[in-house]
């Protein structure tokens, strides 16, 4: 499986490596090539006092538009790679202590909603060495089984309906995630989406070399991937939509004309409200209250870029 690490957040514009990662993700996504969604505008108008009803979106037949969905905690509850790791643990790919460590990190992200740079760097480096020498086809095959076992029942119905609305309007729908492109592609295919953009790991003759192409698809790199794909697909980004739970995806959300904050974390919720972006929260009111904010906003759980390291064990050992 393509390796990626837990990225250290960078407060800067896209670097050359981000551009490379984005372009590589777009190319990989193209190679592996929306329930109608109407806003409750009138209900909000009644509560607010007056706003007129919003126009129908997405626009049926607008093929110059597409939709881009983050994966972890936007389309799927939790981190895709964590669920993948559970499947590999069941198949004895790695030891209990590794699973326990990863489970703790998953819990930490759910409760704190933050990324630990030291953990991210450590797992990133480990993942690149662990994946080296494994065949892409081997993990793709196992990934299909694991989707049925652990992922299928963790898809948010609300977000799935949003994606289906775009598909029904005749538009393409892409996942955009820091998860490995292979994992993302399996999920996109099972959901009937157009394809996926994800972190690309270098492989030669179907075997991973232990290197990434550019950097993990995270933050600015996601925006670069969307920009590259839009250029290749002749899309008008001002007519496109993007959906995410994380403030790390603000670069991608800012790139399109229709940004949505889905199950947003605190920073994204604040940013979205300041800019009057649309908000959707499909988590329970109990969980939203637990973290101390209204159920309509919520704190995001897992940021993109979770580690593939725990999901892959050195079989040869």
PDB file of N, CA, C and O in Angstrom, residues 14-85:
ATOM      1  N   UNK A  14       1.810  26.475  -1.326  1.00  0.00           N
ATOM      2  CA  UNK A  14       2.276  25.200  -1.868  1.00  0.00           C
ATOM      3  C   UNK A  14       3.711  25.287  -2.345  1.00  0.00           C
ATOM      4  O   UNK A  14       4.126  26.237  -2.985  1.00  0.00           O
ATOM      5  N   UNK A  15       4.484  24.295  -1.991  1.00  0.00           N
ATOM      6  CA  UNK A  15       5.871  24.222  -2.419  1.00  0.00           C
ATOM      7  C   UNK A  15       5.950  23.450  -3.726  1.00  0.00           C
ATOM      8  O   UNK A  15       4.972  22.905  -4.219  1.00  0.00           O
ATOM      9  N   UNK A  16       7.151  23.382  -4.245  1.00  0.00           N
ATOM     10  CA  UNK A  16       7.346  22.622  -5.469  1.00  0.00           C
ATOM     11  C   UNK A  16       6.975  21.163  -5.257  1.00  0.00           C
ATOM     12  O   UNK A  16       6.420  20.510  -6.142  1.00  0.00           O
ATOM     13  N   UNK A  17       7.255  20.644  -4.058  1.00  0.00           N
ATOM     14  CA  UNK A  17       6.897  19.254  -3.766  1.00  0.00           C
ATOM     15  C   UNK A  17       5.390  19.090  -3.693  1.00  0.00           C
ATOM     16  O   UNK A  17       4.847  18.056  -4.090  1.00  0.00           O
ATOM     17  N   UNK A  18       4.677  20.117  -3.180  1.00  0.00           N
ATOM     18  CA  UNK A  18       3.222  20.069  -3.149  1.00  0.00           C
ATOM     19  C   UNK A  18       2.668  20.018  -4.564  1.00  0.00           C
ATOM     20  O   UNK A  18       1.735  19.270  -4.869  1.00  0.00           O
ATOM     21  N   UNK A  19       3.261  20.835  -5.433  1.00  0.00           N
ATOM     22  CA  UNK A  19       2.824  20.848  -6.829  1.00  0.00           C
ATOM     23  C   UNK A  19       3.046  19.476  -7.459  1.00  0.00           C
ATOM     24  O   UNK A  19       2.184  18.938  -8.157  1.00  0.00           O
ATOM     25  N   UNK A  20       4.223  18.893  -7.197  1.00  0.00           N
ATOM     26  CA  UNK A  20       4.544  17.582  -7.749  1.00  0.00           C
ATOM     27  C   UNK A  20       3.577  16.527  -7.234  1.00  0.00           C
ATOM     28  O   UNK A  20       3.071  15.694  -7.986  1.00  0.00           O
ATOM     29  N   UNK A  21       3.312  16.563  -5.916  1.00  0.00           N
ATOM     30  CA  UNK A  21       2.372  15.598  -5.334  1.00  0.00           C
ATOM     31  C   UNK A  21       0.987  15.774  -5.921  1.00  0.00           C
ATOM     32  O   UNK A  21       0.292  14.799  -6.226  1.00  0.00           O
ATOM     33  N   UNK A  22       0.569  17.031  -6.080  1.00  0.00           N
ATOM     34  CA  UNK A  22      -0.749  17.292  -6.648  1.00  0.00           C
ATOM     35  C   UNK A  22      -0.872  16.812  -8.074  1.00  0.00           C
ATOM     36  O   UNK A  22      -1.855  16.176  -8.461  1.00  0.00           O
ATOM     37  N   UNK A  23       0.126  17.098  -8.878  1.00  0.00           N
ATOM     38  CA  UNK A  23       0.089  16.669 -10.275  1.00  0.00           C
ATOM     39  C   UNK A  23       0.135  15.151 -10.387  1.00  0.00           C
ATOM     40  O   UNK A  23      -0.542  14.550 -11.237  1.00  0.00           O
ATOM     41  N   UNK A  24       0.933  14.521  -9.528  1.00  0.00           N
ATOM     42  CA  UNK A  24       1.011  13.057  -9.554  1.00  0.00           C
ATOM     43  C   UNK A  24      -0.321  12.440  -9.163  1.00  0.00           C
ATOM     44  O   UNK A  24      -0.767  11.447  -9.756  1.00  0.00           O
ATOM     45  N   UNK A  25      -0.993  13.026  -8.150  1.00  0.00           N
ATOM     46  CA  UNK A  25      -2.288  12.505  -7.722  1.00  0.00           C
ATOM     47  C   UNK A  25      -3.327  12.665  -8.821  1.00  0.00           C
ATOM     48  O   UNK A  25      -4.142  11.771  -9.065  1.00  0.00           O
ATOM     49  N   UNK A  26      -3.296  13.808  -9.512  1.00  0.00           N
ATOM     50  CA  UNK A  26      -4.250  14.044 -10.592  1.00  0.00           C
ATOM     51  C   UNK A  26      -4.052  13.041 -11.718  1.00  0.00           C
ATOM     52  O   UNK A  26      -5.010  12.489 -12.268  1.00  0.00           O
ATOM     53  N   UNK A  27      -2.794  12.791 -12.061  1.00  0.00           N
ATOM     54  CA  UNK A  27      -2.501  11.838 -13.136  1.00  0.00           C
ATOM     55  C   UNK A  27      -2.943  10.436 -12.752  1.00  0.00           C
ATOM     56  O   UNK A  27      -3.558   9.711 -13.546  1.00  0.00           O
ATOM     57  N   UNK A  28      -2.662  10.040 -11.499  1.00  0.00           N
ATOM     58  CA  UNK A  28      -3.051   8.707 -11.048  1.00  0.00           C
ATOM     59  C   UNK A  28      -4.565   8.563 -11.017  1.00  0.00           C
ATOM     60  O   UNK A  28      -5.115   7.518 -11.366  1.00  0.00           O
ATOM     61  N   UNK A  29      -5.266   9.640 -10.604  1.00  0.00           N
ATOM     62  CA  UNK A  29      -6.723   9.595 -10.527  1.00  0.00           C
ATOM     63  C   UNK A  29      -7.339   9.453 -11.909  1.00  0.00           C
ATOM     64  O   UNK A  29      -8.303   8.709 -12.097  1.00  0.00           O
ATOM     65  N   UNK A  30      -6.801  10.145 -12.881  1.00  0.00           N
ATOM     66  CA  UNK A  30      -7.345  10.079 -14.243  1.00  0.00           C
ATOM     67  C   UNK A  30      -7.174   8.690 -14.832  1.00  0.00           C
ATOM     68  O   UNK A  30      -8.031   8.226 -15.591  1.00  0.00           O
ATOM     69  N   UNK A  31      -6.089   8.057 -14.462  1.00  0.00           N
ATOM     70  CA  UNK A  31      -5.823   6.737 -14.999  1.00  0.00           C
ATOM     71  C   UNK A  31      -6.817   5.745 -14.420  1.00  0.00           C
ATOM     72  O   UNK A  31      -7.091   4.717 -15.006  1.00  0.00           O
ATOM     73  N   UNK A  32      -7.227   5.863 -13.262  1.00  0.00           N
ATOM     74  CA  UNK A  32      -8.160   4.934 -12.614  1.00  0.00           C
ATOM     75  C   UNK A  32      -9.632   5.371 -12.816  1.00  0.00           C
ATOM     76  O   UNK A  32     -10.521   4.700 -12.298  1.00  0.00           O
ATOM     77  N   UNK A  33      -9.876   6.380 -13.840  1.00  0.00           N
ATOM     78  CA  UNK A  33     -11.228   6.915 -14.105  1.00  0.00           C
ATOM     79  C   UNK A  33     -12.447   6.005 -14.304  1.00  0.00           C
ATOM     80  O   UNK A  33     -12.390   4.985 -14.570  1.00  0.00           O
ATOM     81  N   UNK A  34     -25.390  13.128  -8.444  1.00  0.00           N
ATOM     82  CA  UNK A  34     -24.516  13.484  -7.299  1.00  0.00           C
ATOM     83  C   UNK A  34     -25.539  13.225  -6.432  1.00  0.00           C
ATOM     84  O   UNK A  34     -25.722  13.653  -6.063  1.00  0.00           O
ATOM     85  N   UNK A  35     -29.257  11.171  -4.728  1.00  0.00           N
ATOM     86  CA  UNK A  35     -30.101  11.856  -3.994  1.00  0.00           C
ATOM     87  C   UNK A  35     -29.819  13.348  -4.184  1.00  0.00           C
ATOM     88  O   UNK A  35     -28.963  13.865  -3.606  1.00  0.00           O
ATOM     89  N   UNK A  36     -30.507  13.962  -4.852  1.00  0.00           N
ATOM     90  CA  UNK A  36     -30.608  15.404  -5.081  1.00  0.00           C
ATOM     91  C   UNK A  36     -30.366  16.119  -3.759  1.00  0.00           C
ATOM     92  O   UNK A  36     -30.960  15.802  -2.757  1.00  0.00           O
ATOM     93  N   UNK A  37     -29.504  17.183  -3.793  1.00  0.00           N
ATOM     94  CA  UNK A  37     -29.157  17.921  -2.572  1.00  0.00           C
ATOM     95  C   UNK A  37     -29.653  19.359  -2.690  1.00  0.00           C
ATOM     96  O   UNK A  37     -29.224  20.083  -3.536  1.00  0.00           O
ATOM     97  N   UNK A  38     -30.648  19.704  -1.854  1.00  0.00           N
ATOM     98  CA  UNK A  38     -31.140  21.075  -1.841  1.00  0.00           C
ATOM     99  C   UNK A  38     -30.967  21.624  -0.445  1.00  0.00           C
ATOM    100  O   UNK A  38     -31.242  20.962   0.532  1.00  0.00           O
ATOM    101  N   UNK A  39     -30.498  22.838  -0.323  1.00  0.00           N
ATOM    102  CA  UNK A  39     -30.271  23.456   0.975  1.00  0.00           C
ATOM    103  C   UNK A  39     -31.593  23.768   1.667  1.00  0.00           C
ATOM    104  O   UNK A  39     -32.561  24.122   1.010  1.00  0.00           O
ATOM    105  N   UNK A  40     -31.623  23.656   2.993  1.00  0.00           N
ATOM    106  CA  UNK A  40     -32.820  24.025   3.740  1.00  0.00           C
ATOM    107  C   UNK A  40     -32.800  25.536   3.925  1.00  0.00           C
ATOM    108  O   UNK A  40     -32.791  26.056   5.042  1.00  0.00           O
ATOM    109  N   UNK A  41     -32.774  26.277   2.797  1.00  0.00           N
ATOM    110  CA  UNK A  41     -32.638  27.728   2.827  1.00  0.00           C
ATOM    111  C   UNK A  41     -33.843  28.387   3.470  1.00  0.00           C
ATOM    112  O   UNK A  41     -33.707  29.358   4.224  1.00  0.00           O
ATOM    113  N   UNK A  42     -35.047  27.864   3.204  1.00  0.00           N
ATOM    114  CA  UNK A  42     -36.229  28.507   3.741  1.00  0.00           C
ATOM    115  C   UNK A  42     -36.281  28.368   5.252  1.00  0.00           C
ATOM    116  O   UNK A  42     -36.696  29.296   5.966  1.00  0.00           O
ATOM    117  N   UNK A  43     -35.824  27.172   5.741  1.00  0.00           N
ATOM    118  CA  UNK A  43     -35.814  26.977   7.193  1.00  0.00           C
ATOM    119  C   UNK A  43     -34.863  27.947   7.852  1.00  0.00           C
ATOM    120  O   UNK A  43     -35.153  28.529   8.899  1.00  0.00           O
ATOM    121  N   UNK A  44     -33.705  28.146   7.218  1.00  0.00           N
ATOM    122  CA  UNK A  44     -32.749  29.108   7.764  1.00  0.00           C
ATOM    123  C   UNK A  44     -33.293  30.516   7.662  1.00  0.00           C
ATOM    124  O   UNK A  44     -33.044  31.361   8.515  1.00  0.00           O
ATOM    125  N   UNK A  45     -34.047  30.784   6.575  1.00  0.00           N
ATOM    126  CA  UNK A  45     -34.621  32.116   6.398  1.00  0.00           C
ATOM    127  C   UNK A  45     -35.632  32.405   7.500  1.00  0.00           C
ATOM    128  O   UNK A  45     -35.681  33.510   8.042  1.00  0.00           O
ATOM    129  N   UNK A  46     -36.433  31.372   7.850  1.00  0.00           N
ATOM    130  CA  UNK A  46     -37.413  31.568   8.914  1.00  0.00           C
ATOM    131  C   UNK A  46     -36.725  31.852  10.233  1.00  0.00           C
ATOM    132  O   UNK A  46     -37.162  32.693  11.020  1.00  0.00           O
ATOM    133  N   UNK A  47     -35.618  31.139  10.488  1.00  0.00           N
ATOM    134  CA  UNK A  47     -34.900  31.333  11.742  1.00  0.00           C
ATOM    135  C   UNK A  47     -34.190  32.675  11.771  1.00  0.00           C
ATOM    136  O   UNK A  47     -34.121  33.341  12.790  1.00  0.00           O
ATOM    137  N   UNK A  48     -33.652  33.083  10.642  1.00  0.00           N
ATOM    138  CA  UNK A  48     -32.882  34.318  10.596  1.00  0.00           C
ATOM    139  C   UNK A  48     -33.768  35.527  10.374  1.00  0.00           C
ATOM    140  O   UNK A  48     -33.384  36.643  10.652  1.00  0.00           O
ATOM    141  N   UNK A  49     -34.966  35.355   9.825  1.00  0.00           N
ATOM    142  CA  UNK A  49     -35.853  36.479   9.609  1.00  0.00           C
ATOM    143  C   UNK A  49     -36.139  36.803   8.188  1.00  0.00           C
ATOM    144  O   UNK A  49     -37.144  37.358   7.885  1.00  0.00           O
ATOM    145  N   UNK A  50     -35.288  36.410   7.253  1.00  0.00           N
ATOM    146  CA  UNK A  50     -35.655  36.856   5.920  1.00  0.00           C
ATOM    147  C   UNK A  50     -34.950  36.365   4.708  1.00  0.00           C
ATOM    148  O   UNK A  50     -35.404  36.617   3.655  1.00  0.00           O
ATOM    149  N   UNK A  51     -33.859  35.684   4.718  1.00  0.00           N
ATOM    150  CA  UNK A  51     -33.076  35.415   3.503  1.00  0.00           C
ATOM    151  C   UNK A  51     -33.885  34.667   2.452  1.00  0.00           C
ATOM    152  O   UNK A  51     -34.642  33.775   2.766  1.00  0.00           O
ATOM    153  N   UNK A  52     -33.746  35.032   1.215  1.00  0.00           N
ATOM    154  CA  UNK A  52     -34.476  34.362   0.143  1.00  0.00           C
ATOM    155  C   UNK A  52     -33.944  32.959  -0.093  1.00  0.00           C
ATOM    156  O   UNK A  52     -32.826  32.635   0.294  1.00  0.00           O
ATOM    157  N   UNK A  53     -34.740  32.118  -0.710  1.00  0.00           N
ATOM    158  CA  UNK A  53     -34.326  30.744  -0.987  1.00  0.00           C
ATOM    159  C   UNK A  53     -33.135  30.728  -1.920  1.00  0.00           C
ATOM    160  O   UNK A  53     -33.038  31.538  -2.837  1.00  0.00           O
ATOM    161  N   UNK A  54     -32.192  29.810  -1.648  1.00  0.00           N
ATOM    162  CA  UNK A  54     -31.003  29.699  -2.482  1.00  0.00           C
ATOM    163  C   UNK A  54     -31.338  28.962  -3.774  1.00  0.00           C
ATOM    164  O   UNK A  54     -32.260  28.142  -3.815  1.00  0.00           O
ATOM    165  N   UNK A  55     -30.613  29.218  -4.838  1.00  0.00           N
ATOM    166  CA  UNK A  55     -30.848  28.492  -6.088  1.00  0.00           C
ATOM    167  C   UNK A  55     -30.476  27.020  -5.923  1.00  0.00           C
ATOM    168  O   UNK A  55     -29.677  26.657  -5.061  1.00  0.00           O
ATOM    169  N   UNK A  56     -31.069  26.194  -6.749  1.00  0.00           N
ATOM    170  CA  UNK A  56     -30.798  24.760  -6.697  1.00  0.00           C
ATOM    171  C   UNK A  56     -29.334  24.499  -7.019  1.00  0.00           C
ATOM    172  O   UNK A  56     -28.761  25.076  -7.942  1.00  0.00           O
ATOM    173  N   UNK A  57     -28.716  23.637  -6.240  1.00  0.00           N
ATOM    174  CA  UNK A  57     -27.323  23.272  -6.453  1.00  0.00           C
ATOM    175  C   UNK A  57     -27.158  21.811  -6.060  1.00  0.00           C
ATOM    176  O   UNK A  57     -27.711  21.381  -5.051  1.00  0.00           O
ATOM    177  N   UNK A  58     -26.453  21.015  -6.839  1.00  0.00           N
ATOM    178  CA  UNK A  58     -25.730  21.391  -8.051  1.00  0.00           C
ATOM    179  C   UNK A  58     -26.639  21.603  -9.256  1.00  0.00           C
ATOM    180  O   UNK A  58     -27.784  21.149  -9.266  1.00  0.00           O
ATOM    181  N   UNK A  59     -26.088  22.276 -10.264  1.00  0.00           N
ATOM    182  CA  UNK A  59     -26.858  22.585 -11.466  1.00  0.00           C
ATOM    183  C   UNK A  59     -26.817  21.388 -12.412  1.00  0.00           C
ATOM    184  O   UNK A  59     -25.740  20.960 -12.840  1.00  0.00           O
ATOM    185  N   UNK A  60     -27.970  20.870 -12.722  1.00  0.00           N
ATOM    186  CA  UNK A  60     -28.057  19.710 -13.614  1.00  0.00           C
ATOM    187  C   UNK A  60     -27.510  20.054 -14.993  1.00  0.00           C
ATOM    188  O   UNK A  60     -27.836  21.096 -15.566  1.00  0.00           O
ATOM    189  N   UNK A  61     -26.643  19.190 -15.502  1.00  0.00           N
ATOM    190  CA  UNK A  61     -26.091  19.382 -16.837  1.00  0.00           C
ATOM    191  C   UNK A  61     -24.870  20.273 -16.902  1.00  0.00           C
ATOM    192  O   UNK A  61     -24.306  20.460 -17.982  1.00  0.00           O
ATOM    193  N   UNK A  62     -24.427  20.795 -15.776  1.00  0.00           N
ATOM    194  CA  UNK A  62     -23.250  21.670 -15.772  1.00  0.00           C
ATOM    195  C   UNK A  62     -21.997  20.812 -15.727  1.00  0.00           C
ATOM    196  O   UNK A  62     -21.439  20.543 -14.660  1.00  0.00           O
ATOM    197  N   UNK A  63     -21.546  20.373 -16.889  1.00  0.00           N
ATOM    198  CA  UNK A  63     -20.395  19.476 -16.947  1.00  0.00           C
ATOM    199  C   UNK A  63     -19.073  20.210 -16.777  1.00  0.00           C
ATOM    200  O   UNK A  63     -18.015  19.563 -16.732  1.00  0.00           O
ATOM    201  N   UNK A  64     -19.100  21.535 -16.694  1.00  0.00           N
ATOM    202  CA  UNK A  64     -17.870  22.271 -16.410  1.00  0.00           C
ATOM    203  C   UNK A  64     -17.590  22.290 -14.915  1.00  0.00           C
ATOM    204  O   UNK A  64     -16.584  22.831 -14.461  1.00  0.00           O
ATOM    205  N   UNK A  65     -18.506  21.677 -14.141  1.00  0.00           N
ATOM    206  CA  UNK A  65     -18.351  21.612 -12.687  1.00  0.00           C
ATOM    207  C   UNK A  65     -18.112  20.176 -12.252  1.00  0.00           C
ATOM    208  O   UNK A  65     -18.484  19.219 -12.930  1.00  0.00           O
ATOM    209  N   UNK A  66     -17.456  20.025 -11.101  1.00  0.00           N
ATOM    210  CA  UNK A  66     -17.228  18.718 -10.488  1.00  0.00           C
ATOM    211  C   UNK A  66     -17.212  18.922  -8.980  1.00  0.00           C
ATOM    212  O   UNK A  66     -17.214  20.059  -8.489  1.00  0.00           O
ATOM    213  N   UNK A  67     -17.193  17.827  -8.233  1.00  0.00           N
ATOM    214  CA  UNK A  67     -17.166  17.909  -6.779  1.00  0.00           C
ATOM    215  C   UNK A  67     -15.967  17.149  -6.237  1.00  0.00           C
ATOM    216  O   UNK A  67     -15.620  16.076  -6.729  1.00  0.00           O
ATOM    217  N   UNK A  68     -15.347  17.713  -5.213  1.00  0.00           N
ATOM    218  CA  UNK A  68     -14.164  17.129  -4.604  1.00  0.00           C
ATOM    219  C   UNK A  68     -14.421  16.903  -3.112  1.00  0.00           C
ATOM    220  O   UNK A  68     -14.722  17.846  -2.376  1.00  0.00           O
ATOM    221  N   UNK A  69     -14.301  15.660  -2.679  1.00  0.00           N
ATOM    222  CA  UNK A  69     -14.601  15.293  -1.303  1.00  0.00           C
ATOM    223  C   UNK A  69     -13.359  14.793  -0.566  1.00  0.00           C
ATOM    224  O   UNK A  69     -12.698  13.857  -1.029  1.00  0.00           O
ATOM    225  N   UNK A  70     -13.071  15.401   0.568  1.00  0.00           N
ATOM    226  CA  UNK A  70     -12.103  14.823   1.492  1.00  0.00           C
ATOM    227  C   UNK A  70     -12.684  13.503   1.988  1.00  0.00           C
ATOM    228  O   UNK A  70     -13.909  13.303   1.953  1.00  0.00           O
ATOM    229  N   UNK A  71     -11.838  12.609   2.449  1.00  0.00           N
ATOM    230  CA  UNK A  71     -12.301  11.281   2.858  1.00  0.00           C
ATOM    231  C   UNK A  71     -12.498  11.136   4.361  1.00  0.00           C
ATOM    232  O   UNK A  71     -13.611  10.947   4.847  1.00  0.00           O
ATOM    233  N   UNK A  72     -11.435  11.217   5.127  1.00  0.00           N
ATOM    234  CA  UNK A  72     -11.491  10.934   6.563  1.00  0.00           C
ATOM    235  C   UNK A  72     -12.378  11.920   7.308  1.00  0.00           C
ATOM    236  O   UNK A  72     -12.158  13.126   7.301  1.00  0.00           O
ATOM    237  N   UNK A  73     -13.428  11.397   7.959  1.00  0.00           N
ATOM    238  CA  UNK A  73     -14.400  12.133   8.748  1.00  0.00           C
ATOM    239  C   UNK A  73     -15.272  13.075   7.918  1.00  0.00           C
ATOM    240  O   UNK A  73     -16.044  13.848   8.472  1.00  0.00           O
ATOM    241  N   UNK A  74     -15.128  13.037   6.612  1.00  0.00           N
ATOM    242  CA  UNK A  74     -16.019  13.783   5.725  1.00  0.00           C
ATOM    243  C   UNK A  74     -16.946  12.799   5.021  1.00  0.00           C
ATOM    244  O   UNK A  74     -18.159  12.913   5.098  1.00  0.00           O
ATOM    245  N   UNK A  75     -16.365  11.837   4.340  1.00  0.00           N
ATOM    246  CA  UNK A  75     -17.135  10.774   3.703  1.00  0.00           C
ATOM    247  C   UNK A  75     -17.239   9.569   4.626  1.00  0.00           C
ATOM    248  O   UNK A  75     -18.271   8.909   4.702  1.00  0.00           O
ATOM    249  N   UNK A  76     -16.169   9.299   5.353  1.00  0.00           N
ATOM    250  CA  UNK A  76     -16.104   8.118   6.202  1.00  0.00           C
ATOM    251  C   UNK A  76     -15.830   8.498   7.652  1.00  0.00           C
ATOM    252  O   UNK A  76     -15.051   9.413   7.923  1.00  0.00           O
ATOM    253  N   UNK A  77     -16.476   7.799   8.572  1.00  0.00           N
ATOM    254  CA  UNK A  77     -16.221   8.014   9.990  1.00  0.00           C
ATOM    255  C   UNK A  77     -14.825   7.498  10.333  1.00  0.00           C
ATOM    256  O   UNK A  77     -14.512   6.342  10.111  1.00  0.00           O
ATOM    257  N   UNK A  78     -13.996   8.387  10.866  1.00  0.00           N
ATOM    258  CA  UNK A  78     -12.647   7.994  11.235  1.00  0.00           C
ATOM    259  C   UNK A  78     -11.711   8.000  10.038  1.00  0.00           C
ATOM    260  O   UNK A  78     -12.001   8.574   8.994  1.00  0.00           O
ATOM    261  N   UNK A  79     -10.572   7.371  10.223  1.00  0.00           N
ATOM    262  CA  UNK A  79      -9.527   7.374   9.203  1.00  0.00           C
ATOM    263  C   UNK A  79      -9.537   6.065   8.423  1.00  0.00           C
ATOM    264  O   UNK A  79      -9.491   4.985   8.998  1.00  0.00           O
ATOM    265  N   UNK A  80      -9.555   6.185   7.099  1.00  0.00           N
ATOM    266  CA  UNK A  80      -9.604   4.997   6.250  1.00  0.00           C
ATOM    267  C   UNK A  80      -8.436   4.064   6.528  1.00  0.00           C
ATOM    268  O   UNK A  80      -8.595   2.833   6.568  1.00  0.00           O
ATOM    269  N   UNK A  81      -7.263   4.622   6.733  1.00  0.00           N
ATOM    270  CA  UNK A  81      -6.092   3.781   6.908  1.00  0.00           C
ATOM    271  C   UNK A  81      -6.133   3.021   8.229  1.00  0.00           C
ATOM    272  O   UNK A  81      -5.571   1.935   8.365  1.00  0.00           O
ATOM    273  N   UNK A  82      -6.826   3.577   9.237  1.00  0.00           N
ATOM    274  CA  UNK A  82      -6.993   2.873  10.506  1.00  0.00           C
ATOM    275  C   UNK A  82      -7.828   1.618  10.284  1.00  0.00           C
ATOM    276  O   UNK A  82      -7.496   0.532  10.761  1.00  0.00           O
ATOM    277  N   UNK A  83      -8.925   1.762   9.549  1.00  0.00           N
ATOM    278  CA  UNK A  83      -9.775   0.607   9.266  1.00  0.00           C
ATOM    279  C   UNK A  83      -9.021  -0.409   8.414  1.00  0.00           C
ATOM    280  O   UNK A  83      -9.162  -1.622   8.606  1.00  0.00           O
ATOM    281  N   UNK A  84      -8.229   0.091   7.495  1.00  0.00           N
ATOM    282  CA  UNK A  84      -7.416  -0.812   6.685  1.00  0.00           C
ATOM    283  C   UNK A  84      -6.432  -1.567   7.575  1.00  0.00           C
ATOM    284  O   UNK A  84      -6.205  -2.769   7.415  1.00  0.00           O
ATOM    285  N   UNK A  85      -5.870  -0.839   8.537  1.00  0.00           N
ATOM    286  CA  UNK A  85      -4.939  -1.465   9.472  1.00  0.00           C
ATOM    287  C   UNK A  85      -5.590  -2.566  10.292  1.00  0.00           C
ATOM    288  O   UNK A  85      -4.972  -3.600  10.568  1.00  0.00           O
TER     289      UNK A  85
END
